[in-house]
Amino acid sequence: KAGVTQTPRYLIKTRGQQVTLSCSPISGHRSVSWYQQTPGQGLQFLFEYFSETQRNKGNFPGRFSGRQFSNSRSEMNVSTLELGDSALYLCASSSEAGLEGMNTEAFFGQGTRLTVV
Amino acid sequence: AQSVTQLDSQVPVFEEAPVELRCNYSSSVSVYLFWYVQYPNQGLQLLLKYLSGSTLVKGINGFEAEFNKSQTSFHLRKPSVHISDTAEYFCAVRRRALTFGSGTRLQVQP
């Protein structure tokens, strides 16, 4: 079956603009998580959505937001872009098992590389 | 809260030599442990996972890891590496979200 699909793969935006990234999870997966990867901070958790509800949230400012649709597709939005938002944004989907999916594998997409100039 | 420490940022090794990538974690509760690999300009691919049961876990591409609760470690090993194993490797612990270590760049030289 198809893997996690993220669009677009590459994006260049200007400081102050806003951006929306999209993620289509593996068919049947209802949990979608977003991570930011930068050389300085490494991989950091942004948020997780399950059945259209934000279930967990990382330590990022309110400029970072997300949502999930009824078909489990997810979008994340970053408003008022800053140079420091330049990063690889990774989306991961998981099936739901016991323990709210904690003991299940997360499948990652190839990421969207965002460059803010 | 949990945290993960990968003790080596870079590990150079010659082709066909064995390798060990070290990972230590801290958590006050039961955790689930994972190793992921990332090739340039790619997402993360799962190598192996420890959920429960046998402490020796075998993964893809000949990798294995051993969960050691007393030492809070989950080191990744491969008996003989190939050039194609050159990549960045991440250890992660999952409670709610995945918490990743800072990564180890494995550089396999001919």
mmCIF file of C-alpha atoms in Angstrom:
data_model
loop_
_atom_site.group_PDB
_atom_site.id
_atom_site.type_symbol
_atom_site.label_atom_id
_atom_site.label_comp_id
_atom_site.label_asym_id
_atom_site.label_seq_id
_atom_site.Cartn_x
_atom_site.Cartn_y
_atom_site.Cartn_z
ATOM 1 C CA LYS A 1 0.000 0.000 0.000
ATOM 2 C CA ALA A 2 1.072 3.580 -0.525
ATOM 3 C CA GLY A 3 3.263 5.208 2.094
ATOM 4 C CA VAL A 4 2.968 8.587 3.749
ATOM 5 C CA THR A 5 2.831 11.349 1.163
ATOM 6 C CA GLN A 6 3.924 14.889 1.893
ATOM 7 C CA THR A 7 3.457 17.820 -0.445
ATOM 8 C CA PRO A 8 5.190 19.856 -1.577
ATOM 9 C CA ARG A 9 8.692 18.408 -1.265
ATOM 10 C CA TYR A 10 10.389 21.793 -1.430
ATOM 11 C CA LEU A 11 9.172 25.270 -0.636
ATOM 12 C CA ILE A 12 10.763 28.698 -0.523
ATOM 13 C CA LYS A 13 8.965 31.443 1.350
ATOM 14 C CA THR A 14 9.736 34.985 2.413
ATOM 15 C CA ARG A 15 9.964 36.060 6.024
ATOM 16 C CA GLY A 16 6.573 37.176 7.295
ATOM 17 C CA GLN A 17 4.572 34.989 4.937
ATOM 18 C CA GLN A 18 2.545 31.983 5.957
ATOM 19 C CA VAL A 19 2.770 28.444 4.636
ATOM 20 C CA THR A 20 0.639 25.293 4.605
ATOM 21 C CA LEU A 21 2.103 21.814 4.335
ATOM 22 C CA SER A 22 0.089 18.716 3.554
ATOM 23 C CA CYS A 23 0.341 15.097 4.666
ATOM 24 C CA SER A 24 -1.624 12.072 3.498
ATOM 25 C CA PRO A 25 -1.183 9.145 5.893
ATOM 26 C CA ILE A 26 -1.120 5.476 5.074
ATOM 27 C CA SER A 27 -4.608 4.198 4.341
ATOM 28 C CA GLY A 28 -6.305 3.171 7.570
ATOM 29 C CA HIS A 29 -3.997 5.165 9.842
ATOM 30 C CA ARG A 30 -5.823 7.681 11.958
ATOM 31 C CA SER A 31 -2.894 9.171 13.864
ATOM 32 C CA VAL A 32 -0.755 11.801 12.188
ATOM 33 C CA SER A 33 2.208 13.490 13.863
ATOM 34 C CA TRP A 34 4.418 16.323 12.693
ATOM 35 C CA TYR A 35 8.106 16.833 13.455
ATOM 36 C CA GLN A 36 10.553 19.604 12.674
ATOM 37 C CA GLN A 37 14.142 18.701 11.834
ATOM 38 C CA THR A 38 16.908 21.305 11.923
ATOM 39 C CA PRO A 39 20.698 20.958 12.156
ATOM 40 C CA GLY A 40 20.754 22.845 15.443
ATOM 41 C CA GLN A 41 17.770 21.407 17.300
ATOM 42 C CA GLY A 42 17.487 17.995 15.683
ATOM 43 C CA LEU A 43 14.113 16.271 15.469
ATOM 44 C CA GLN A 44 11.420 17.921 17.543
ATOM 45 C CA PHE A 45 7.783 16.972 17.969
ATOM 46 C CA LEU A 46 5.235 19.559 16.880
ATOM 47 C CA PHE A 47 1.834 17.944 17.394
ATOM 48 C CA GLU A 48 -0.248 14.840 16.869
ATOM 49 C CA TYR A 49 -3.753 14.516 15.536
ATOM 50 C CA PHE A 50 -6.072 11.585 15.960
ATOM 51 C CA SER A 51 -9.587 11.439 14.561
ATOM 52 C CA GLU A 52 -9.544 15.165 13.765
ATOM 53 C CA THR A 53 -8.529 16.126 17.315
ATOM 54 C CA GLN A 54 -5.176 17.357 18.508
ATOM 55 C CA ARG A 55 -4.085 14.753 21.017
ATOM 56 C CA ASN A 56 -0.576 15.883 21.893
ATOM 57 C CA LYS A 57 1.368 19.064 21.413
ATOM 58 C CA GLY A 58 5.055 19.902 21.540
ATOM 59 C CA ASN A 59 6.718 23.042 22.734
ATOM 60 C CA PHE A 60 6.318 25.343 19.742
ATOM 61 C CA PRO A 61 4.832 28.835 19.527
ATOM 62 C CA GLY A 62 1.248 29.405 18.463
ATOM 63 C CA ARG A 63 2.400 30.349 14.966
ATOM 64 C CA PHE A 64 2.536 26.622 14.343
ATOM 65 C CA SER A 65 -0.863 25.030 13.978
ATOM 66 C CA GLY A 66 -2.399 22.026 12.354
ATOM 67 C CA ARG A 67 -5.578 20.252 11.580
ATOM 68 C CA GLN A 68 -6.809 16.873 10.462
ATOM 69 C CA PHE A 69 -9.649 16.108 8.135
ATOM 70 C CA SER A 70 -12.191 13.315 8.274
ATOM 71 C CA ASN A 71 -10.155 11.272 5.762
ATOM 72 C CA SER A 72 -7.163 11.543 8.171
ATOM 73 C CA ARG A 73 -5.213 13.834 5.859
ATOM 74 C CA SER A 74 -3.471 16.529 7.833
ATOM 75 C CA GLU A 75 -2.162 20.002 7.209
ATOM 76 C CA MET A 76 0.169 22.122 9.240
ATOM 77 C CA ASN A 77 0.345 25.866 8.979
ATOM 78 C CA VAL A 78 3.078 28.249 9.996
ATOM 79 C CA SER A 79 2.185 31.927 10.103
ATOM 80 C CA THR A 80 4.505 34.917 10.128
ATOM 81 C CA LEU A 81 7.481 32.903 8.994
ATOM 82 C CA GLU A 82 10.866 33.522 10.555
ATOM 83 C CA LEU A 83 14.279 32.599 9.202
ATOM 84 C CA GLY A 84 14.583 30.038 11.981
ATOM 85 C CA ASP A 85 11.572 28.153 10.651
ATOM 86 C CA SER A 86 13.723 26.862 7.806
ATOM 87 C CA ALA A 87 13.705 23.120 8.342
ATOM 88 C CA LEU A 88 12.674 19.722 7.084
ATOM 89 C CA TYR A 89 9.122 19.080 8.249
ATOM 90 C CA LEU A 90 8.295 15.411 8.621
ATOM 91 C CA CYS A 91 4.915 13.831 8.926
ATOM 92 C CA ALA A 92 4.393 10.386 10.425
ATOM 93 C CA SER A 93 1.326 8.194 10.552
ATOM 94 C CA SER A 94 0.508 5.338 12.895
ATOM 95 C CA SER A 95 -2.229 2.792 13.232
ATOM 96 C CA GLU A 96 -4.046 2.750 16.505
ATOM 97 C CA ALA A 97 -3.449 -0.084 18.904
ATOM 98 C CA GLY A 98 -3.431 -0.268 22.678
ATOM 99 C CA LEU A 99 -1.936 2.473 24.779
ATOM 100 C CA GLU A 100 -3.086 5.115 22.292
ATOM 101 C CA GLY A 101 -0.720 3.779 19.698
ATOM 102 C CA MET A 102 2.408 4.286 21.784
ATOM 103 C CA ASN A 103 3.607 0.795 21.040
ATOM 104 C CA THR A 104 3.091 1.045 17.311
ATOM 105 C CA GLU A 105 5.480 2.011 14.584
ATOM 106 C CA ALA A 106 5.409 5.494 13.103
ATOM 107 C CA PHE A 107 5.816 5.590 9.316
ATOM 108 C CA PHE A 108 7.432 8.744 8.002
ATOM 109 C CA GLY A 109 6.990 10.635 4.787
ATOM 110 C CA GLN A 110 9.909 12.074 2.831
ATOM 111 C CA GLY A 111 9.339 15.488 4.304
ATOM 112 C CA THR A 112 8.865 19.017 3.066
ATOM 113 C CA ARG A 113 11.977 21.154 3.039
ATOM 114 C CA LEU A 114 10.987 24.703 3.845
ATOM 115 C CA THR A 115 13.441 27.521 3.231
ATOM 116 C CA VAL A 116 12.594 30.970 4.570
ATOM 117 C CA VAL A 117 14.496 33.834 2.962
ATOM 118 C CA ALA B 1 9.666 13.169 30.777
ATOM 119 C CA GLN B 2 11.979 11.051 28.694
ATOM 120 C CA SER B 3 15.235 11.823 26.931
ATOM 121 C CA VAL B 4 17.624 10.058 24.600
ATOM 122 C CA THR B 5 21.375 10.449 24.359
ATOM 123 C CA GLN B 6 23.353 9.246 21.400
ATOM 124 C CA LEU B 7 26.909 9.238 22.566
ATOM 125 C CA ASP B 8 28.650 9.560 19.202
ATOM 126 C CA SER B 9 27.826 12.210 16.629
ATOM 127 C CA GLN B 10 29.939 10.508 13.963
ATOM 128 C CA VAL B 11 31.234 6.973 13.593
ATOM 129 C CA PRO B 12 33.684 6.258 10.774
ATOM 130 C CA VAL B 13 34.185 2.592 9.976
ATOM 131 C CA PHE B 14 35.687 0.533 7.171
ATOM 132 C CA GLU B 15 33.524 -1.623 4.967
ATOM 133 C CA GLU B 16 32.925 -5.152 6.322
ATOM 134 C CA ALA B 17 33.925 -4.111 9.850
ATOM 135 C CA PRO B 18 31.487 -4.396 12.763
ATOM 136 C CA VAL B 19 29.862 -1.307 14.199
ATOM 137 C CA GLU B 20 28.018 -0.299 17.353
ATOM 138 C CA LEU B 21 26.014 2.897 17.661
ATOM 139 C CA ARG B 22 25.310 3.781 21.266
ATOM 140 C CA CYS B 23 22.061 5.004 22.718
ATOM 141 C CA ASN B 24 21.062 5.695 26.303
ATOM 142 C CA TYR B 25 17.628 6.761 27.421
ATOM 143 C CA SER B 26 16.043 8.063 30.551
ATOM 144 C CA SER B 27 12.448 7.641 31.508
ATOM 145 C CA SER B 28 10.543 7.218 34.718
ATOM 146 C CA VAL B 29 8.014 4.907 33.108
ATOM 147 C CA SER B 30 7.949 2.036 30.656
ATOM 148 C CA VAL B 31 9.034 3.057 27.210
ATOM 149 C CA TYR B 32 9.094 1.773 23.725
ATOM 150 C CA LEU B 33 12.408 2.088 21.900
ATOM 151 C CA PHE B 34 13.135 2.504 18.214
ATOM 152 C CA TRP B 35 16.017 2.941 15.827
ATOM 153 C CA TYR B 36 15.433 4.870 12.609
ATOM 154 C CA VAL B 37 17.742 5.498 9.634
ATOM 155 C CA GLN B 38 17.716 8.576 7.445
ATOM 156 C CA TYR B 39 19.372 8.743 4.044
ATOM 157 C CA PRO B 40 20.147 12.173 2.518
ATOM 158 C CA ASN B 41 17.023 14.148 1.609
ATOM 159 C CA GLN B 42 14.779 11.364 2.806
ATOM 160 C CA GLY B 43 12.403 10.735 5.674
ATOM 161 C CA LEU B 44 12.990 8.251 8.470
ATOM 162 C CA GLN B 45 12.845 4.508 7.989
ATOM 163 C CA LEU B 46 12.355 2.133 10.895
ATOM 164 C CA LEU B 47 15.232 -0.281 11.460
ATOM 165 C CA LEU B 48 13.901 -2.054 14.541
ATOM 166 C CA LYS B 49 11.850 -1.616 17.678
ATOM 167 C CA TYR B 50 11.707 -2.885 21.226
ATOM 168 C CA LEU B 51 8.246 -3.098 22.734
ATOM 169 C CA SER B 52 8.566 -5.963 25.215
ATOM 170 C CA GLY B 53 9.811 -9.527 25.441
ATOM 171 C CA SER B 54 13.233 -10.605 24.235
ATOM 172 C CA THR B 55 15.867 -7.973 24.869
ATOM 173 C CA LEU B 56 17.696 -8.785 21.622
ATOM 174 C CA VAL B 57 15.837 -7.313 18.725
ATOM 175 C CA LYS B 58 16.599 -8.008 15.096
ATOM 176 C CA GLY B 59 15.785 -5.509 12.400
ATOM 177 C CA ILE B 60 16.158 -4.932 8.712
ATOM 178 C CA ASN B 61 19.415 -4.829 6.748
ATOM 179 C CA GLY B 62 21.217 -7.055 9.265
ATOM 180 C CA PHE B 63 20.958 -4.657 12.198
ATOM 181 C CA GLU B 64 20.161 -5.717 15.740
ATOM 182 C CA ALA B 65 19.890 -3.981 19.085
ATOM 183 C CA GLU B 66 19.942 -5.037 22.691
ATOM 184 C CA PHE B 67 17.706 -3.509 25.324
ATOM 185 C CA ASN B 68 19.445 -3.254 28.684
ATOM 186 C CA LYS B 69 17.105 -1.985 31.360
ATOM 187 C CA SER B 70 19.690 -1.785 34.132
ATOM 188 C CA GLN B 71 21.994 0.336 32.005
ATOM 189 C CA THR B 72 19.101 2.132 30.269
ATOM 190 C CA SER B 73 20.749 1.464 26.932
ATOM 191 C CA PHE B 74 19.604 0.357 23.506
ATOM 192 C CA HIS B 75 22.742 0.054 21.390
ATOM 193 C CA LEU B 76 22.527 -0.741 17.698
ATOM 194 C CA ARG B 77 24.935 -3.221 16.137
ATOM 195 C CA LYS B 78 25.809 -4.700 12.787
ATOM 196 C CA PRO B 79 28.492 -7.390 12.381
ATOM 197 C CA SER B 80 29.608 -6.269 8.915
ATOM 198 C CA VAL B 81 28.733 -2.923 7.353
ATOM 199 C CA HIS B 82 28.402 -1.993 3.696
ATOM 200 C CA ILE B 83 28.980 1.277 1.892
ATOM 201 C CA SER B 84 25.207 1.539 1.509
ATOM 202 C CA ASP B 85 24.829 1.740 5.308
ATOM 203 C CA THR B 86 26.259 5.254 5.226
ATOM 204 C CA ALA B 87 23.454 7.364 6.690
ATOM 205 C CA GLU B 88 22.273 9.073 9.859
ATOM 206 C CA TYR B 89 20.844 6.881 12.575
ATOM 207 C CA PHE B 90 18.415 8.021 15.229
ATOM 208 C CA CYS B 91 17.481 6.340 18.468
ATOM 209 C CA ALA B 92 14.031 7.251 19.789
ATOM 210 C CA VAL B 93 11.842 6.592 22.771
ATOM 211 C CA ARG B 94 8.091 6.734 22.518
ATOM 212 C CA ARG B 95 5.748 7.612 25.301
ATOM 213 C CA ARG B 96 3.220 9.856 23.629
ATOM 214 C CA ALA B 97 5.303 11.342 20.859
ATOM 215 C CA LEU B 98 8.685 10.129 19.698
ATOM 216 C CA THR B 99 11.624 11.735 21.443
ATOM 217 C CA PHE B 100 14.731 11.447 19.316
ATOM 218 C CA GLY B 101 18.396 11.478 20.077
ATOM 219 C CA SER B 102 20.638 13.898 18.231
ATOM 220 C CA GLY B 103 21.651 11.289 15.687
ATOM 221 C CA THR B 104 24.820 9.424 14.740
ATOM 222 C CA ARG B 105 26.294 9.793 11.296
ATOM 223 C CA LEU B 106 27.699 6.448 10.178
ATOM 224 C CA GLN B 107 30.376 6.856 7.536
ATOM 225 C CA VAL B 108 31.419 3.603 5.898
ATOM 226 C CA GLN B 109 34.706 3.859 4.058
ATOM 227 C CA PRO B 110 35.976 1.445 1.392
#
